[in-house]
């Protein structure tokens, strides 16, 4: 589904990603872990098509398409979803209106009719339940005055609405208490099926108790320096990242 | 056509006044005419405002007038407009008391003068000066107000074609009064100087819309003054809408005299024109009054819009709120100057002002200046001005959900404008403005 080959990316002339390789198949869950500043959010942003980053070399194919050729909104229409580490506040745009616009733009791209008001509301209700988010929150300005947890839940709500084929969750666990974490993880798990895939970016193992990864990758200084199964996350939790640095010969 | 210097423009208007005066015959003995004469004398002292006048520093009306206007090719008064043609510029689906002006003169055939609701009096200002002599003596150009300038004098001197509106005490007029000003610039350049007097008697409620249109490709110069007198316990809503031609120059003033304890709500919407200068001058004379001023300017091309507002808190315990927002593209220019006076007696005043701008292109420019003059000590005043660009993080967030760049931009700008637009209480009118904005964005 997703294939990243020798990806190099920079911002303002500073190289951040220094040769990333990653293969993701339908039905898989990949975790990307790594210390702060190692480039996790950069990778997520480059996948989503943020223009501030320059891709210097390498390739990304997504379901046979050259992802780097597509604009951010086209990637979303193709099924890429980024749950933001820091969701943006947009005064004056309600979540409801935002979702209606997004959903119908995606439907239009797929040659589908816009959703009528009744079906839209029905879908909203169903997905709201999934992440236990309140209606009143969704009729307010997008993320404005939301608590950290509400913002993260809103991200997963949006993911549920848009039903992406590849979801990239960037530190969706940070700032969540254990109850909220369970709700969010539960939402993600319910959305999982054999045809979609999830990349979970985190630097704690805790989320991975709930969203169980098939692969764990350690990102360090712009490179994936180690890949393993879910037990790797536990090792990292116990031993920190230093041993990885040594093993990778970069310390 | 030779370029006029400021002195030529002064001479031109003075000569215009002389021929106007000659056309008046017997009327020149009437009280109204002595007001005109005083006004032209006042005008003569400094003449046509230009860049050397502090208040016109950023808006050199004299310069653009001499550039665009051909005084040797003036439109005559033969123009007539069919209702069908005029109707294209009416606010769709709006149930209104419609007043149509051609080159600044009320056209009784195109206006709804025969079917006025109870408690509403409307007639040409010239005849009203006789029929409502007491009101005129009390209110026409008699209340001194901060912010009045030489264009106001010029307008007073040419008082002729405008309208007189009086809302009787206790009348609640649900149908808005909509003034449509048409300038005929089809074959020649045109000057129009409508002068209106509106009186809202105590405990009345009414809404007034003023909309300006220039037809044709020649230049129009509009110098409009509307005086609004508001008595005790009134609520008065005022809307000014400018979607003018690229050759339209407009100056003038809305002068609001809140003589009684009252609420005034004003919304100024500027979408197009060569140069639009709006003076909104408000004087609050009685305690426990409220004044709200909102504005949106959405500009592209070479449009230049200058909003000068003055709110004069003369008495205690009043509140004023001001919020102007600008979206500027192309080579457009926005000027905002907001003056707040809080006089020594005006204790416990609350006065808030904000001016926010989004600049979409490298060549667009904004000058914004708050001016607070506070003489009382127990007051709450705040002001803020920002000039920024579209927020790229917000834009990316929308795009990351499948919304294309154009739509995302439009959503963000609509959101930015929304807290001004939500103050347009007339639904048909708000819909029109929202549609115009969507067409543009
Ligand atoms: N806009 C930017 N300008 C310059 N450097 C940046 C910018 N954004 C991120 N970086 C740098 O890129 C590196 C990786 O950041 P990031 O991808 O956010 O890491 P992580 O998500 O793993 O914590 C950091 O060193 C950070 O300082
Ligand atoms: Mg990060």
mmCIF file of N, CA and C in Angstrom, chain A residues 49-51 71-73 76-77 81-82 84 88-93 98 102 105-106 142-143 155 158 162, chain B residues 356 391-408 411-416 418:
data_model
loop_
_atom_site.group_PDB
_atom_site.id
_atom_site.type_symbol
_atom_site.label_atom_id
_atom_site.label_comp_id
_atom_site.label_asym_id
_atom_site.label_seq_id
_atom_site.Cartn_x
_atom_site.Cartn_y
_atom_site.Cartn_z
ATOM 1 N N UNK A 49 1.819 15.856 2.864
ATOM 2 C CA UNK A 49 1.976 16.824 1.776
ATOM 3 C C UNK A 49 2.164 18.260 2.213
ATOM 4 N N UNK A 50 2.715 18.458 3.382
ATOM 5 C CA UNK A 50 2.968 19.820 3.833
ATOM 6 C C UNK A 50 4.062 20.463 2.975
ATOM 7 N N UNK A 51 3.773 21.671 2.484
ATOM 8 C CA UNK A 51 4.666 22.269 1.482
ATOM 9 C C UNK A 51 5.924 22.920 2.052
ATOM 10 N N UNK A 71 -0.987 17.003 -4.428
ATOM 11 C CA UNK A 71 -1.159 18.072 -3.443
ATOM 12 C C UNK A 71 -1.736 17.477 -2.159
ATOM 13 N N UNK A 72 -1.613 18.223 -1.075
ATOM 14 C CA UNK A 72 -2.089 17.734 0.224
ATOM 15 C C UNK A 72 -3.536 17.251 0.156
ATOM 16 N N UNK A 73 -4.406 18.042 -0.481
ATOM 17 C CA UNK A 73 -5.820 17.649 -0.488
ATOM 18 C C UNK A 73 -6.061 16.432 -1.376
ATOM 19 N N UNK A 76 -5.291 13.379 0.649
ATOM 20 C CA UNK A 76 -6.411 13.061 1.548
ATOM 21 C C UNK A 76 -7.519 12.370 0.764
ATOM 22 N N UNK A 77 -7.756 12.855 -0.446
ATOM 23 C CA UNK A 77 -8.803 12.258 -1.271
ATOM 24 C C UNK A 77 -8.449 10.837 -1.687
ATOM 25 N N UNK A 81 -4.594 9.996 5.771
ATOM 26 C CA UNK A 81 -5.110 10.836 6.855
ATOM 27 C C UNK A 81 -4.021 11.061 7.889
ATOM 28 N N UNK A 82 -3.818 12.321 8.259
ATOM 29 C CA UNK A 82 -2.872 12.638 9.328
ATOM 30 C C UNK A 82 -3.629 13.158 10.541
ATOM 31 N N UNK A 84 -3.139 15.143 13.607
ATOM 32 C CA UNK A 84 -2.069 16.090 13.945
ATOM 33 C C UNK A 84 -1.602 15.954 15.388
ATOM 34 N N UNK A 88 -5.016 22.181 14.853
ATOM 35 C CA UNK A 88 -5.064 23.632 14.671
ATOM 36 C C UNK A 88 -6.443 24.165 15.049
ATOM 37 N N UNK A 89 -6.458 25.322 15.670
ATOM 38 C CA UNK A 89 -7.733 25.981 15.984
ATOM 39 C C UNK A 89 -8.145 26.878 14.823
ATOM 40 N N UNK A 90 -9.390 26.781 14.418
ATOM 41 C CA UNK A 90 -9.877 27.657 13.348
ATOM 42 C C UNK A 90 -11.160 28.356 13.782
ATOM 43 N N UNK A 91 -11.030 29.552 14.307
ATOM 44 C CA UNK A 91 -12.217 30.304 14.721
ATOM 45 C C UNK A 91 -13.126 30.582 13.526
ATOM 46 N N UNK A 92 -14.401 30.442 13.733
ATOM 47 C CA UNK A 92 -15.354 30.790 12.681
ATOM 48 C C UNK A 92 -15.729 29.636 11.756
ATOM 49 N N UNK A 93 -15.025 28.493 11.879
ATOM 50 C CA UNK A 93 -15.401 27.305 11.097
ATOM 51 C C UNK A 93 -15.789 26.214 12.093
ATOM 52 N N UNK A 98 -16.945 21.912 8.617
ATOM 53 C CA UNK A 98 -15.646 21.455 8.121
ATOM 54 C C UNK A 98 -15.753 20.028 7.601
ATOM 55 N N UNK A 102 -15.329 18.621 3.810
ATOM 56 C CA UNK A 102 -14.269 17.658 3.525
ATOM 57 C C UNK A 102 -14.851 16.372 2.917
ATOM 58 N N UNK A 105 -16.081 16.917 -0.612
ATOM 59 C CA UNK A 105 -14.968 17.087 -1.558
ATOM 60 C C UNK A 105 -14.369 15.726 -1.914
ATOM 61 N N UNK A 106 -14.244 14.881 -0.902
ATOM 62 C CA UNK A 106 -13.680 13.553 -1.135
ATOM 63 C C UNK A 106 -14.636 12.710 -1.985
ATOM 64 N N UNK A 142 -13.900 25.068 15.223
ATOM 65 C CA UNK A 142 -12.989 23.937 15.165
ATOM 66 C C UNK A 142 -11.835 24.081 16.165
ATOM 67 N N UNK A 143 -11.827 23.188 17.150
ATOM 68 C CA UNK A 143 -10.755 23.099 18.151
ATOM 69 C C UNK A 143 -10.578 24.335 19.025
ATOM 70 N N UNK A 155 -9.673 14.647 16.377
ATOM 71 C CA UNK A 155 -8.885 14.100 15.265
ATOM 72 C C UNK A 155 -9.380 12.701 14.885
ATOM 73 N N UNK A 158 -12.680 12.790 13.183
ATOM 74 C CA UNK A 158 -12.534 13.134 11.762
ATOM 75 C C UNK A 158 -12.068 11.928 10.951
ATOM 76 N N UNK A 162 -13.960 10.202 7.761
ATOM 77 C CA UNK A 162 -13.378 10.182 6.418
ATOM 78 C C UNK A 162 -12.937 8.786 5.973
ATOM 79 N N UNK B 356 -8.693 44.492 12.014
ATOM 80 C CA UNK B 356 -7.834 43.362 11.623
ATOM 81 C C UNK B 356 -7.821 43.217 10.117
ATOM 82 N N UNK B 391 -3.253 32.281 7.533
ATOM 83 C CA UNK B 391 -2.514 31.379 8.410
ATOM 84 C C UNK B 391 -2.241 30.044 7.696
ATOM 85 N N UNK B 392 -0.957 29.762 7.462
ATOM 86 C CA UNK B 392 -0.593 28.580 6.674
ATOM 87 C C UNK B 392 -0.894 27.278 7.412
ATOM 88 N N UNK B 393 -0.801 27.300 8.732
ATOM 89 C CA UNK B 393 -1.128 26.093 9.502
ATOM 90 C C UNK B 393 -2.608 25.749 9.344
ATOM 91 N N UNK B 394 -3.439 26.792 9.391
ATOM 92 C CA UNK B 394 -4.882 26.566 9.222
ATOM 93 C C UNK B 394 -5.181 26.052 7.812
ATOM 94 N N UNK B 395 -4.505 26.658 6.845
ATOM 95 C CA UNK B 395 -4.718 26.258 5.453
ATOM 96 C C UNK B 395 -4.340 24.788 5.259
ATOM 97 N N UNK B 396 -3.206 24.392 5.834
ATOM 98 C CA UNK B 396 -2.754 23.008 5.675
ATOM 99 C C UNK B 396 -3.708 22.038 6.372
ATOM 100 N N UNK B 397 -4.193 22.440 7.522
ATOM 101 C CA UNK B 397 -5.109 21.568 8.268
ATOM 102 C C UNK B 397 -6.345 21.249 7.427
ATOM 103 N N UNK B 398 -6.902 22.279 6.789
ATOM 104 C CA UNK B 398 -8.087 22.056 5.954
ATOM 105 C C UNK B 398 -7.735 21.193 4.748
ATOM 106 N N UNK B 399 -6.603 21.471 4.143
ATOM 107 C CA UNK B 399 -6.213 20.720 2.944
ATOM 108 C C UNK B 399 -5.919 19.270 3.268
ATOM 109 N N UNK B 400 -5.365 19.032 4.456
ATOM 110 C CA UNK B 400 -5.050 17.656 4.863
ATOM 111 C C UNK B 400 -6.310 16.813 5.044
ATOM 112 N N UNK B 401 -7.486 17.474 5.009
ATOM 113 C CA UNK B 401 -8.738 16.720 5.104
ATOM 114 C C UNK B 401 -9.442 16.607 3.755
ATOM 115 N N UNK B 402 -8.730 16.989 2.694
ATOM 116 C CA UNK B 402 -9.298 16.785 1.355
ATOM 117 C C UNK B 402 -9.921 18.025 0.750
ATOM 118 N N UNK B 403 -9.758 19.163 1.418
ATOM 119 C CA UNK B 403 -10.359 20.396 0.900
ATOM 120 C C UNK B 403 -9.330 21.131 0.048
ATOM 121 N N UNK B 404 -9.692 21.407 -1.212
ATOM 122 C CA UNK B 404 -8.716 22.020 -2.113
ATOM 123 C C UNK B 404 -8.347 23.427 -1.650
ATOM 124 N N UNK B 405 -7.236 23.900 -2.170
ATOM 125 C CA UNK B 405 -6.660 25.168 -1.711
ATOM 126 C C UNK B 405 -7.646 26.327 -1.824
ATOM 127 N N UNK B 406 -8.308 26.401 -2.982
ATOM 128 C CA UNK B 406 -9.236 27.500 -3.216
ATOM 129 C C UNK B 406 -10.372 27.504 -2.191
ATOM 130 N N UNK B 407 -10.968 26.335 -2.001
ATOM 131 C CA UNK B 407 -12.071 26.227 -1.040
ATOM 132 C C UNK B 407 -11.583 26.518 0.374
ATOM 133 N N UNK B 408 -10.400 26.001 0.693
ATOM 134 C CA UNK B 408 -9.862 26.204 2.039
ATOM 135 C C UNK B 408 -9.640 27.695 2.311
ATOM 136 N N UNK B 411 -12.933 29.326 2.826
ATOM 137 C CA UNK B 411 -13.497 29.021 4.151
ATOM 138 C C UNK B 411 -12.852 29.883 5.235
ATOM 139 N N UNK B 412 -11.538 30.018 5.154
ATOM 140 C CA UNK B 412 -10.831 30.779 6.190
ATOM 141 C C UNK B 412 -11.196 32.258 6.130
ATOM 142 N N UNK B 413 -11.317 32.778 4.910
ATOM 143 C CA UNK B 413 -11.631 34.202 4.795
ATOM 144 C C UNK B 413 -13.085 34.473 5.183
ATOM 145 N N UNK B 414 -13.958 33.542 4.825
ATOM 146 C CA UNK B 414 -15.343 33.685 5.275
ATOM 147 C C UNK B 414 -15.441 33.650 6.790
ATOM 148 N N UNK B 415 -14.648 32.760 7.377
ATOM 149 C CA UNK B 415 -14.649 32.683 8.846
ATOM 150 C C UNK B 415 -14.140 33.994 9.433
ATOM 151 N N UNK B 416 -13.118 34.541 8.804
ATOM 152 C CA UNK B 416 -12.550 35.811 9.261
ATOM 153 C C UNK B 416 -13.601 36.919 9.191
ATOM 154 N N UNK B 418 -16.806 36.501 9.200
ATOM 155 C CA UNK B 418 -18.125 36.123 9.709
ATOM 156 C C UNK B 418 -18.596 36.975 10.889
#
